[in-house]
């Protein structure tokens, strides 16, 4: 490529760069392992810029010419941001399944504490939920699962061309089904602890009927917490392996 050709194509590349940053930046805001609140914003911004620079030579032929109307350019940028947020949210949902399962487990085993809010979830969460929430990004980064959403980002330009808005019906249906699947996964991960809690509370209720003088709450709570710790130590590894396998399948099936 000569200098003259580069100068002629420079506005097109600049416009493509803006569209790429809009979609890639929106994805990086929510991408597991990269979009965590604990990660400095400068690192996320640098990752988005580097990712856009790598993808620009491949995506540039798909970028439409820049329109002379400013409202049309703004609409194309908004379309890219919407597509990036949609794709990033689909990946973030599966990451949230793990701390949600942790919160259910904490509630079932008596470990939940309403005095410890978590800004990343926007709810009153437990230490166990927070710990599992940190395990998710660690597993994604350590096992290389982050490559699947990045591949989906590159392939999304064939599904949704640059500057084109998502189809409303298909995008909504995909998000709704992903939300349902993520919540179902949370319940499946916490199912053994739910069964344990039901059996324990049923036994405690029966004991309270048999011995009315017994302070059943103070007698049963230590056993419930110790049993929860024992069940978590026994099933914790299986829980994380199951979540990793389901997340790998979900990332591989991203649109």
Short mmCIF file of C-alpha atoms in Angstrom, two decimals:
data_model
loop_
_atom_site.label_atom_id
_atom_site.label_comp_id
_atom_site.label_asym_id
_atom_site.label_seq_id
_atom_site.Cartn_x
_atom_site.Cartn_y
_atom_site.Cartn_z
CA UNK A 1 0.00 0.00 0.00
CA UNK A 2 1.47 3.32 -1.09
CA UNK A 3 1.35 6.52 0.90
CA UNK A 4 -1.18 8.02 -1.51
CA UNK A 5 -3.52 5.03 -1.17
CA UNK A 6 -3.17 5.13 2.61
CA UNK A 7 -4.12 8.81 2.71
CA UNK A 8 -7.15 8.13 0.53
CA UNK A 9 -8.31 5.21 2.68
CA UNK A 10 -7.49 6.89 6.00
CA UNK A 11 -11.00 8.38 6.59
CA UNK A 12 -12.55 4.97 5.95
CA UNK A 13 -10.16 3.29 8.39
CA UNK A 14 -10.79 6.01 10.98
CA UNK A 15 -14.55 5.52 10.70
CA UNK A 16 -14.13 1.76 10.97
CA UNK A 17 -11.90 2.28 14.02
CA UNK A 18 -14.66 4.26 15.74
CA UNK A 19 -17.26 1.59 15.02
CA UNK A 20 -14.91 -1.15 16.21
CA UNK A 21 -14.15 0.64 19.47
CA UNK A 22 -17.88 1.16 20.07
CA UNK A 23 -18.68 -2.56 19.81
CA UNK A 24 -15.48 -3.94 21.33
CA UNK A 25 -15.53 -1.40 24.17
CA UNK A 26 -19.13 -2.29 25.06
CA UNK A 27 -18.23 -6.00 25.10
CA UNK A 28 -15.14 -5.38 27.26
CA UNK A 29 -17.31 -3.58 29.83
CA UNK A 30 -19.10 -6.88 30.53
CA UNK A 31 -16.67 -9.54 29.34
CA UNK A 32 -15.87 -12.11 32.09
CA UNK A 33 -12.39 -11.55 33.45
CA UNK A 34 -11.97 -8.19 31.71
CA UNK A 35 -15.12 -6.33 32.71
CA UNK A 36 -14.77 -6.83 36.46
CA UNK A 37 -15.24 -3.82 38.72
CA UNK A 38 -11.99 -4.64 40.51
CA UNK A 39 -10.01 -4.20 37.29
CA UNK A 40 -8.81 -0.62 36.65
CA UNK A 41 -10.62 1.21 33.86
CA UNK A 42 -7.30 1.97 32.15
CA UNK A 43 -6.64 -1.74 31.65
CA UNK A 44 -10.09 -2.33 30.19
CA UNK A 45 -9.70 0.66 27.88
CA UNK A 46 -6.27 -0.49 26.75
CA UNK A 47 -7.58 -3.99 26.10
CA UNK A 48 -10.45 -2.61 24.02
CA UNK A 49 -8.11 -0.40 21.98
CA UNK A 50 -5.67 -3.26 21.38
CA UNK A 51 -8.50 -5.60 20.39
CA UNK A 52 -9.87 -3.01 17.96
CA UNK A 53 -6.44 -2.53 16.40
CA UNK A 54 -6.06 -6.28 15.86
CA UNK A 55 -9.51 -6.66 14.30
CA UNK A 56 -9.46 -3.52 12.15
CA UNK A 57 -7.67 -4.98 9.07
CA UNK A 58 -10.16 -7.88 8.96
CA UNK A 59 -13.33 -5.88 9.64
CA UNK A 60 -12.44 -2.82 7.52
CA UNK A 61 -13.84 -4.31 4.25
CA UNK A 62 -17.22 -4.79 5.99
CA UNK A 63 -17.44 -1.19 7.23
CA UNK A 64 -19.88 0.92 5.17
CA UNK A 65 -18.86 4.38 3.96
CA UNK A 66 -19.29 7.17 6.45
CA UNK A 67 -22.47 9.15 5.87
CA UNK A 68 -22.41 12.91 5.47
CA UNK A 69 -25.33 13.23 7.89
CA UNK A 70 -24.15 13.43 11.49
CA UNK A 71 -27.33 11.80 12.81
CA UNK A 72 -26.68 8.78 10.60
CA UNK A 73 -23.14 8.41 11.97
CA UNK A 74 -24.44 8.72 15.54
CA UNK A 75 -27.08 6.07 14.84
CA UNK A 76 -24.43 3.68 13.51
CA UNK A 77 -22.28 4.19 16.61
CA UNK A 78 -25.30 3.58 18.87
CA UNK A 79 -26.07 0.41 16.90
CA UNK A 80 -22.54 -0.84 17.55
CA UNK A 81 -22.77 -0.04 21.26
CA UNK A 82 -26.11 -1.88 21.49
CA UNK A 83 -24.67 -4.93 19.74
CA UNK A 84 -21.63 -4.96 22.04
CA UNK A 85 -23.75 -4.63 25.19
CA UNK A 86 -26.04 -7.41 23.95
CA UNK A 87 -23.15 -9.79 23.34
CA UNK A 88 -21.37 -8.83 26.55
CA UNK A 89 -24.54 -9.30 28.59
CA UNK A 90 -25.00 -12.81 27.18
CA UNK A 91 -21.54 -13.73 28.49
CA UNK A 92 -21.95 -11.91 31.82
CA UNK A 93 -25.16 -13.80 32.60
CA UNK A 94 -23.30 -17.10 32.90
CA UNK A 95 -20.74 -15.54 35.18
CA UNK A 96 -23.48 -14.24 37.48
CA UNK A 97 -24.92 -17.75 37.79
CA UNK A 98 -22.10 -18.70 40.16
CA UNK A 99 -22.52 -15.92 42.80
CA UNK A 100 -26.30 -16.34 42.60
CA UNK A 101 -25.84 -20.02 43.41
CA UNK A 102 -23.51 -18.98 46.24
CA UNK A 103 -26.16 -16.68 47.67
CA UNK A 104 -28.74 -19.47 47.58
CA UNK A 105 -26.28 -21.84 49.25
CA UNK A 106 -25.49 -19.26 51.94
CA UNK A 107 -29.18 -18.75 52.65
CA UNK A 108 -29.78 -22.49 52.88
CA UNK A 109 -26.84 -23.11 55.22
CA UNK A 110 -27.26 -20.09 57.49
CA UNK A 111 -24.23 -18.22 56.15
CA UNK A 112 -26.07 -15.27 54.56
CA UNK A 113 -25.50 -11.84 56.05
CA UNK A 114 -27.75 -8.94 55.08
CA UNK A 115 -25.20 -6.43 56.44
CA UNK A 116 -22.68 -7.01 53.61
CA UNK A 117 -23.79 -5.38 50.35
CA UNK A 118 -22.07 -6.20 47.05
CA UNK A 119 -22.07 -3.33 44.50
CA UNK A 120 -21.32 -5.66 41.57
CA UNK A 121 -24.58 -7.54 42.16
CA UNK A 122 -26.60 -4.66 43.56
CA UNK A 123 -27.96 -6.77 46.40
CA UNK A 124 -27.27 -7.87 49.95
CA UNK A 125 -24.95 -10.80 49.45
CA UNK A 126 -22.88 -13.16 51.56
CA UNK A 127 -19.17 -13.82 51.81
CA UNK A 128 -19.71 -17.17 50.09
CA UNK A 129 -21.42 -15.50 47.15
CA UNK A 130 -18.57 -13.03 46.89
CA UNK A 131 -15.98 -15.81 47.00
CA UNK A 132 -17.70 -17.75 44.23
CA UNK A 133 -18.05 -14.50 42.29
CA UNK A 134 -14.26 -14.20 42.33
CA UNK A 135 -13.82 -17.85 41.35
CA UNK A 136 -15.74 -17.29 38.11
CA UNK A 137 -13.37 -14.80 36.43
CA UNK A 138 -10.39 -16.76 37.73
CA UNK A 139 -11.61 -19.96 36.06
CA UNK A 140 -12.44 -18.11 32.84
CA UNK A 141 -8.96 -16.58 32.62
CA UNK A 142 -7.06 -19.66 33.79
CA UNK A 143 -8.78 -22.13 31.44
CA UNK A 144 -8.80 -19.94 28.32
CA UNK A 145 -12.59 -19.69 28.14
CA UNK A 146 -12.22 -15.95 27.44
CA UNK A 147 -11.21 -16.83 23.87
CA UNK A 148 -14.72 -18.06 23.04
CA UNK A 149 -16.49 -14.70 23.64
CA UNK A 150 -13.71 -12.93 21.73
CA UNK A 151 -14.25 -15.31 18.82
CA UNK A 152 -17.98 -14.63 19.04
CA UNK A 153 -17.22 -10.89 18.91
CA UNK A 154 -15.24 -11.34 15.69
CA UNK A 155 -17.92 -13.56 14.16
CA UNK A 156 -20.69 -11.15 15.21
CA UNK A 157 -19.76 -8.87 12.31
CA UNK A 158 -21.04 -11.52 9.95
CA UNK A 159 -24.26 -11.86 11.94
CA UNK A 160 -24.76 -8.11 12.49
CA UNK A 161 -22.82 -5.95 9.98
CA UNK A 162 -21.17 -2.77 11.27
CA UNK A 163 -23.61 0.09 11.77
CA UNK A 164 -26.74 -2.11 11.60
CA UNK A 165 -29.13 -2.42 14.54
CA UNK A 166 -29.89 -5.82 16.04
CA UNK A 167 -33.17 -7.50 15.03
CA UNK A 168 -35.44 -6.74 17.99
CA UNK A 169 -37.29 -10.05 18.09
CA UNK A 170 -34.28 -12.34 17.78
CA UNK A 171 -32.16 -10.32 20.22
CA UNK A 172 -34.90 -10.24 22.87
CA UNK A 173 -35.62 -13.93 22.51
CA UNK A 174 -31.93 -14.76 22.89
CA UNK A 175 -31.58 -12.67 26.05
CA UNK A 176 -34.75 -14.09 27.65
CA UNK A 177 -33.68 -17.68 27.00
CA UNK A 178 -30.17 -16.96 28.31
CA UNK A 179 -31.56 -15.42 31.52
CA UNK A 180 -33.74 -18.47 32.10
CA UNK A 181 -30.86 -20.86 31.44
CA UNK A 182 -28.52 -18.94 33.78
CA UNK A 183 -31.04 -19.00 36.64
CA UNK A 184 -31.70 -22.68 36.01
CA UNK A 185 -27.96 -23.33 36.28
CA UNK A 186 -27.84 -21.46 39.60
CA UNK A 187 -30.63 -23.62 41.01
CA UNK A 188 -28.98 -26.80 39.73
CA UNK A 189 -25.69 -25.88 41.40
CA UNK A 190 -27.43 -25.11 44.69
CA UNK A 191 -29.86 -28.07 44.52
CA UNK A 192 -27.94 -30.35 46.98
CA UNK A 193 -27.83 -27.59 49.56
CA UNK A 194 -31.54 -26.84 49.09
CA UNK A 195 -32.33 -30.51 49.76
CA UNK A 196 -30.03 -30.46 52.80
CA UNK A 197 -31.77 -27.34 54.16
CA UNK A 198 -35.24 -28.81 53.65
CA UNK A 199 -34.30 -32.01 55.49
CA UNK A 200 -32.60 -30.08 58.27
CA UNK A 201 -35.48 -27.66 58.85
CA UNK A 202 -38.00 -30.49 58.72
CA UNK A 203 -36.02 -32.36 61.36
CA UNK A 204 -35.70 -29.21 63.47
CA UNK A 205 -39.44 -28.57 63.24
CA UNK A 206 -40.22 -32.13 64.28
CA UNK A 207 -37.79 -31.84 67.20
CA UNK A 208 -39.42 -28.60 68.28
CA UNK A 209 -42.80 -30.33 68.40
CA UNK A 210 -41.40 -33.22 70.42
CA UNK A 211 -39.49 -31.04 72.90
CA UNK A 212 -41.30 -27.67 73.21
CA UNK A 213 -38.96 -26.47 75.98
CA UNK A 214 -35.94 -26.66 73.68
CA UNK A 215 -34.72 -23.40 72.10
CA UNK A 216 -34.61 -24.98 68.68
CA UNK A 217 -33.07 -22.03 66.86
CA UNK A 218 -29.98 -21.88 69.07
CA UNK A 219 -29.69 -25.66 69.06
CA UNK A 220 -30.11 -26.18 65.31
CA UNK A 221 -28.20 -23.21 63.87
CA UNK A 222 -24.66 -24.44 64.75
CA UNK A 223 -25.43 -27.83 63.22
CA UNK A 224 -26.83 -26.19 60.12
CA UNK A 225 -23.71 -24.07 59.63
CA UNK A 226 -21.33 -26.98 60.29
CA UNK A 227 -23.32 -29.22 57.94
CA UNK A 228 -23.24 -26.50 55.30
CA UNK A 229 -19.46 -26.19 55.58
CA UNK A 230 -19.09 -29.98 55.34
CA UNK A 231 -21.34 -30.18 52.27
CA UNK A 232 -19.50 -27.26 50.64
CA UNK A 233 -16.11 -28.91 51.27
CA UNK A 234 -17.43 -32.15 49.77
CA UNK A 235 -19.24 -30.68 46.76
CA UNK A 236 -17.32 -27.46 46.09
CA UNK A 237 -15.02 -28.95 43.47
CA UNK A 238 -17.87 -30.68 41.65
CA UNK A 239 -19.87 -27.44 41.73
CA UNK A 240 -17.08 -25.45 40.05
CA UNK A 241 -16.40 -28.19 37.48
CA UNK A 242 -20.07 -28.35 36.56
CA UNK A 243 -20.26 -24.59 36.19
CA UNK A 244 -17.13 -24.54 34.04
CA UNK A 245 -18.50 -27.23 31.71
CA UNK A 246 -21.83 -25.45 31.32
CA UNK A 247 -20.16 -22.08 30.71
CA UNK A 248 -17.87 -23.60 28.07
CA UNK A 249 -20.92 -24.98 26.23
CA UNK A 250 -22.75 -21.65 26.54
CA UNK A 251 -19.76 -19.64 25.28
CA UNK A 252 -19.30 -22.02 22.35
CA UNK A 253 -22.98 -21.52 21.44
CA UNK A 254 -22.87 -17.70 21.51
CA UNK A 255 -24.57 -16.15 18.46
#
